[in-house]
Tab-separated table of C-alpha atoms and ligand atoms in Angstrom:
chain	number	residue	atom	x	y	z
A	1	MET	CA	1.686	-0.100	2.876
A	2	ILE	CA	5.286	-0.414	3.925
A	3	ARG	CA	6.925	-3.568	5.268
A	4	THR	CA	10.471	-2.836	6.347
A	5	TYR	CA	12.971	-3.104	9.222
A	6	GLY	CA	13.704	0.264	10.900
A	7	HIS	CA	10.499	1.753	12.274
A	8	GLU	CA	11.807	5.253	11.540
A	9	ILE	CA	11.704	4.398	7.813
A	10	ALA	CA	7.906	3.890	8.054
A	11	GLU	CA	7.549	7.050	10.127
A	12	GLU	CA	9.533	9.054	7.573
A	13	LEU	CA	7.336	7.768	4.744
A	14	ALA	CA	4.212	8.754	6.689
A	15	LEU	CA	5.670	12.175	7.382
A	16	HIS	CA	6.118	12.865	3.663
A	17	SER	CA	2.886	11.217	2.524
A	18	ASP	CA	-0.477	12.883	2.103
A	19	ILE	CA	-2.285	9.520	1.984
A	20	PRO	CA	-2.584	6.982	4.828
A	21	VAL	CA	0.446	4.720	5.289
A	22	ILE	CA	-0.150	1.208	6.668
A	23	ASN	CA	2.625	-0.421	8.715
A	24	GLY	CA	2.917	-3.895	7.166
A	25	LEU	CA	5.663	-4.778	9.709
A	26	THR	CA	8.632	-2.956	11.164
A	27	ASP	CA	11.194	-4.040	13.736
A	28	ARG	CA	9.134	-2.172	16.347
A	29	TYR	CA	5.500	-2.902	15.534
A	30	HIS	CA	3.336	-5.426	13.670
A	31	PRO	CA	-0.173	-3.939	13.892
A	32	CYS	CA	-1.708	-5.784	10.932
A	33	GLN	CA	-0.802	-9.162	12.457
A	34	VAL	CA	-2.156	-8.121	15.833
A	35	LEU	CA	-5.463	-7.025	14.284
A	36	ALA	CA	-5.764	-10.569	12.935
A	37	ASP	CA	-4.946	-12.002	16.364
A	38	LEU	CA	-7.569	-9.846	18.056
A	39	MET	CA	-10.162	-10.764	15.425
A	40	THR	CA	-9.441	-14.465	15.958
A	41	ILE	CA	-9.684	-14.213	19.721
A	42	ARG	CA	-13.019	-12.410	19.448
A	43	GLU	CA	-14.202	-15.017	16.923
A	44	HIS	CA	-13.414	-17.871	19.334
A	45	LYS	CA	-14.260	-16.219	22.655
A	46	SER	CA	-17.054	-13.839	21.517
A	47	ARG	CA	-15.410	-10.917	23.342
A	48	LEU	CA	-12.086	-9.293	24.125
A	49	GLU	CA	-12.780	-7.024	27.067
A	50	GLY	CA	-11.928	-8.607	30.403
A	51	LEU	CA	-9.955	-11.535	28.915
A	52	LYS	CA	-6.305	-12.080	29.829
A	53	LEU	CA	-3.776	-12.229	27.012
A	54	CYS	CA	-0.311	-13.618	27.779
A	55	TYR	CA	2.746	-13.351	25.531
A	56	ILE	CA	5.871	-15.456	26.118
A	57	GLY	CA	9.209	-14.771	24.426
A	58	ASP	CA	10.985	-11.969	22.611
A	59	GLY	CA	9.887	-8.406	23.407
A	60	ASN	CA	9.710	-7.815	19.666
A	61	ASN	CA	7.321	-6.166	17.199
A	62	MET	CA	4.590	-8.703	18.078
A	63	ALA	CA	4.964	-8.078	21.821
A	64	ASN	CA	4.879	-4.307	21.316
A	65	SER	CA	1.786	-4.348	19.109
A	66	LEU	CA	0.017	-6.885	21.330
A	67	ILE	CA	0.575	-4.645	24.345
A	68	VAL	CA	-0.925	-1.641	22.550
A	69	GLY	CA	-3.699	-3.491	20.694
A	70	ALA	CA	-4.907	-5.764	23.496
A	71	LEU	CA	-4.874	-3.018	26.134
A	72	LYS	CA	-6.847	-0.754	23.748
A	73	CYS	CA	-9.477	-3.536	23.571
A	74	GLY	CA	-9.753	-3.766	27.364
A	75	MET	CA	-7.807	-7.012	27.759
A	76	ASP	CA	-5.434	-7.650	30.652
A	77	VAL	CA	-1.931	-8.270	29.282
A	78	SER	CA	0.942	-10.195	30.814
A	79	ILE	CA	4.308	-10.463	29.111
A	80	ALA	CA	7.233	-12.761	29.999
A	81	CYS	CA	10.553	-11.916	28.334
A	82	PRO	CA	14.155	-12.667	29.317
A	83	GLU	CA	16.228	-9.779	30.621
A	84	GLY	CA	17.670	-7.793	27.729
A	85	TYR	CA	14.756	-8.751	25.432
A	86	THR	CA	12.001	-6.626	26.947
A	87	PRO	CA	9.413	-4.740	24.843
A	88	HIS	CA	10.149	-1.289	23.454
A	89	GLN	CA	9.940	1.594	25.924
A	90	GLU	CA	7.274	3.283	23.782
A	91	ALA	CA	4.907	0.291	24.250
A	92	LEU	CA	5.680	0.141	27.975
A	93	ASP	CA	5.008	3.883	28.280
A	94	TYR	CA	1.640	3.342	26.563
A	95	ALA	CA	0.833	0.498	29.003
A	96	ALA	CA	1.606	2.814	31.919
A	97	THR	CA	-1.157	5.198	30.759
A	98	VAL	CA	-3.858	2.480	30.787
A	99	THR	CA	-5.996	2.439	33.913
A	100	ASP	CA	-8.909	0.151	33.012
A	101	ALA	CA	-6.876	-3.028	32.335
A	102	LYS	CA	-4.013	-4.816	34.090
A	103	PHE	CA	-0.499	-4.956	32.597
A	104	THR	CA	2.289	-7.200	33.923
A	105	LEU	CA	5.862	-7.574	32.709
A	106	THR	CA	7.918	-10.391	34.201
A	107	THR	CA	10.876	-12.639	33.361
A	108	ASP	CA	8.943	-15.715	34.577
A	109	PRO	CA	6.690	-17.448	32.001
A	110	LYS	CA	4.940	-19.365	34.803
A	111	VAL	CA	3.882	-16.125	36.483
A	112	ALA	CA	2.670	-14.608	33.202
A	113	ALA	CA	0.674	-17.682	32.132
A	114	VAL	CA	-1.549	-17.981	35.212
A	115	ASP	CA	-5.263	-17.830	34.229
A	116	ALA	CA	-4.515	-16.654	30.671
A	117	ASP	CA	-7.427	-16.919	28.214
A	118	VAL	CA	-5.058	-16.718	25.260
A	119	ILE	CA	-1.346	-17.394	25.154
A	120	ILE	CA	0.853	-16.180	22.304
A	121	THR	CA	4.463	-16.573	21.249
A	122	ASP	CA	6.738	-15.788	18.318
A	123	VAL	CA	10.034	-17.086	17.002
A	124	TRP	CA	13.115	-16.445	19.129
A	125	ALA	CA	14.957	-14.842	16.168
A	126	SER	CA	12.802	-12.650	13.911
A	127	MET	CA	13.413	-11.744	10.286
A	128	GLY	CA	16.782	-9.997	9.975
A	129	GLN	CA	18.098	-11.551	13.238
A	130	GLU	CA	19.162	-14.858	11.736
A	131	GLU	CA	22.838	-14.340	12.626
A	132	GLU	CA	21.799	-14.000	16.315
A	133	SER	CA	19.862	-17.261	16.373
A	134	GLU	CA	22.457	-19.350	18.282
A	135	LYS	CA	22.856	-16.671	20.985
A	136	ARG	CA	19.064	-16.315	21.186
A	137	LYS	CA	18.550	-20.083	21.551
A	138	ILE	CA	20.464	-19.827	24.812
A	139	ALA	CA	18.783	-16.626	26.020
A	140	PHE	CA	15.270	-18.004	25.383
A	141	GLN	CA	15.668	-21.417	27.060
A	142	GLY	CA	12.514	-21.934	29.151
A	143	TYR	CA	10.471	-19.411	27.147
A	144	GLN	CA	8.409	-22.128	25.513
A	145	ILE	CA	4.674	-22.787	25.330
A	146	ASN	CA	4.422	-26.411	26.436
A	147	ASP	CA	1.943	-28.609	28.325
A	148	GLU	CA	3.384	-27.564	31.683
A	149	LEU	CA	2.735	-23.887	30.925
A	150	MET	CA	-0.687	-24.597	29.411
A	151	ALA	CA	-1.674	-26.312	32.694
A	152	LEU	CA	-1.409	-22.920	34.430
A	153	THR	CA	-3.754	-21.126	32.044
A	154	ALA	CA	-7.537	-20.752	32.272
A	155	PRO	CA	-9.719	-23.650	31.009
A	156	GLY	CA	-10.165	-23.367	27.236
A	157	CYS	CA	-7.084	-21.150	26.816
A	158	MET	CA	-6.431	-20.406	23.139
A	159	VAL	CA	-3.006	-20.387	21.475
A	160	GLN	CA	-1.958	-17.921	18.771
A	161	HIS	CA	1.251	-17.859	16.706
A	162	CYS	CA	1.940	-15.454	13.850
A	163	LEU	CA	3.896	-18.183	11.984
A	164	PRO	CA	6.164	-19.609	10.777
A	165	ALA	CA	6.602	-21.579	14.019
A	166	HIS	CA	9.787	-23.273	15.097
A	167	LYS	CA	8.275	-26.288	16.820
A	168	GLY	CA	10.474	-27.502	19.674
A	169	GLU	CA	11.734	-23.967	20.299
A	170	GLU	CA	9.128	-21.338	21.254
A	171	ILE	CA	6.256	-23.884	21.147
A	172	THR	CA	6.094	-27.662	21.388
A	173	GLU	CA	4.711	-29.723	18.539
A	174	ALA	CA	2.012	-31.105	20.907
A	175	VAL	CA	0.671	-27.660	21.889
A	176	PHE	CA	0.886	-26.374	18.309
A	177	GLU	CA	-1.050	-29.328	16.897
A	178	ALA	CA	-3.658	-29.235	19.686
A	179	HIS	CA	-4.350	-25.566	18.806
A	180	ALA	CA	-3.719	-25.687	15.064
A	181	ASP	CA	-7.335	-24.748	14.254
A	182	GLU	CA	-7.002	-21.493	16.205
A	183	ILE	CA	-3.594	-20.749	14.707
A	184	PHE	CA	-4.766	-21.326	11.139
A	185	ASP	CA	-7.886	-19.224	11.728
A	186	GLU	CA	-5.446	-16.485	12.793
A	187	ALA	CA	-3.537	-16.899	9.520
A	188	GLU	CA	-6.781	-16.728	7.509
A	189	ASN	CA	-7.961	-13.649	9.374
A	190	ARG	CA	-4.928	-11.693	8.150
A	191	LEU	CA	-6.833	-11.471	4.851
A	192	HIS	CA	-10.186	-10.392	6.279
A	193	VAL	CA	-8.953	-7.869	8.821
A	194	GLN	CA	-6.580	-6.248	6.347
A	195	LYS	CA	-9.492	-5.786	3.953
A	196	ALA	CA	-11.266	-4.025	6.861
A	197	ALA	CA	-8.248	-1.750	7.361
A	198	MET	CA	-8.329	-0.816	3.679
A	199	VAL	CA	-12.074	-0.110	3.787
A	200	LEU	CA	-11.577	2.155	6.789
A	201	LEU	CA	-8.712	4.020	5.167
A	202	MET	CA	-9.877	4.142	1.533
A	203	GLY	CA	-13.581	3.338	1.474
A	204	ASN	CA	-16.435	5.830	1.152
A	205	GLN	CA	-17.679	6.558	4.624
B	1	NVA	N1	8.569	-11.073	14.926
B	1	NVA	C1	8.336	-11.621	13.606
B	1	NVA	C2	6.922	-11.411	13.172
B	1	NVA	C3	6.596	-12.045	11.866
B	1	NVA	C4	5.137	-12.307	11.646
B	1	NVA	C5	9.327	-10.998	12.637
B	1	NVA	O1	9.488	-9.778	12.641
B	1	NVA	O2	9.911	-11.741	11.885
């Protein structure tokens, strides 16, 4: 497993490796976290296919992996990011190949949130972007999961956050606390779903 910054570093390791390489997080993708998110959504909603997943915020590694992972599971995906912070072209190109689920990219969180069954966000400045945090606080104004946005979602909409959360920035304290059980199930499921990944890659089949 490699957890690093530049995605090309993980790709180079995989190129030279004759054993499976797990992406533990790169600047471009965060597949292990998204497996935990998908597991948690299925745990709470009993299915994935046909549900609408909405992501609000930075078009970062979480957004990219959610696009790929949720579309692969037959979920509709809507993403709201400010201009200049859109998901990676590779993830958008993948979305363009999917025909059995809907994909929407917008700059308007209120458009993205309509009828969502699960709504997800992430910090405005990820690991390694700390020096950009003041600039990002301005760019991401309005990209917050709050009661007003939750009112637009489907009844029983879940909230997921990969943590640590910056309450008052990408999510309000009220929404976080109202959905803390779902968010902490998501954190717990990192352990279980990563064990599943290891069984698939290293277990006797
Ligand atoms: N976007 C975040 C994900 C951490 C779980 C980061 O890269 O810091």
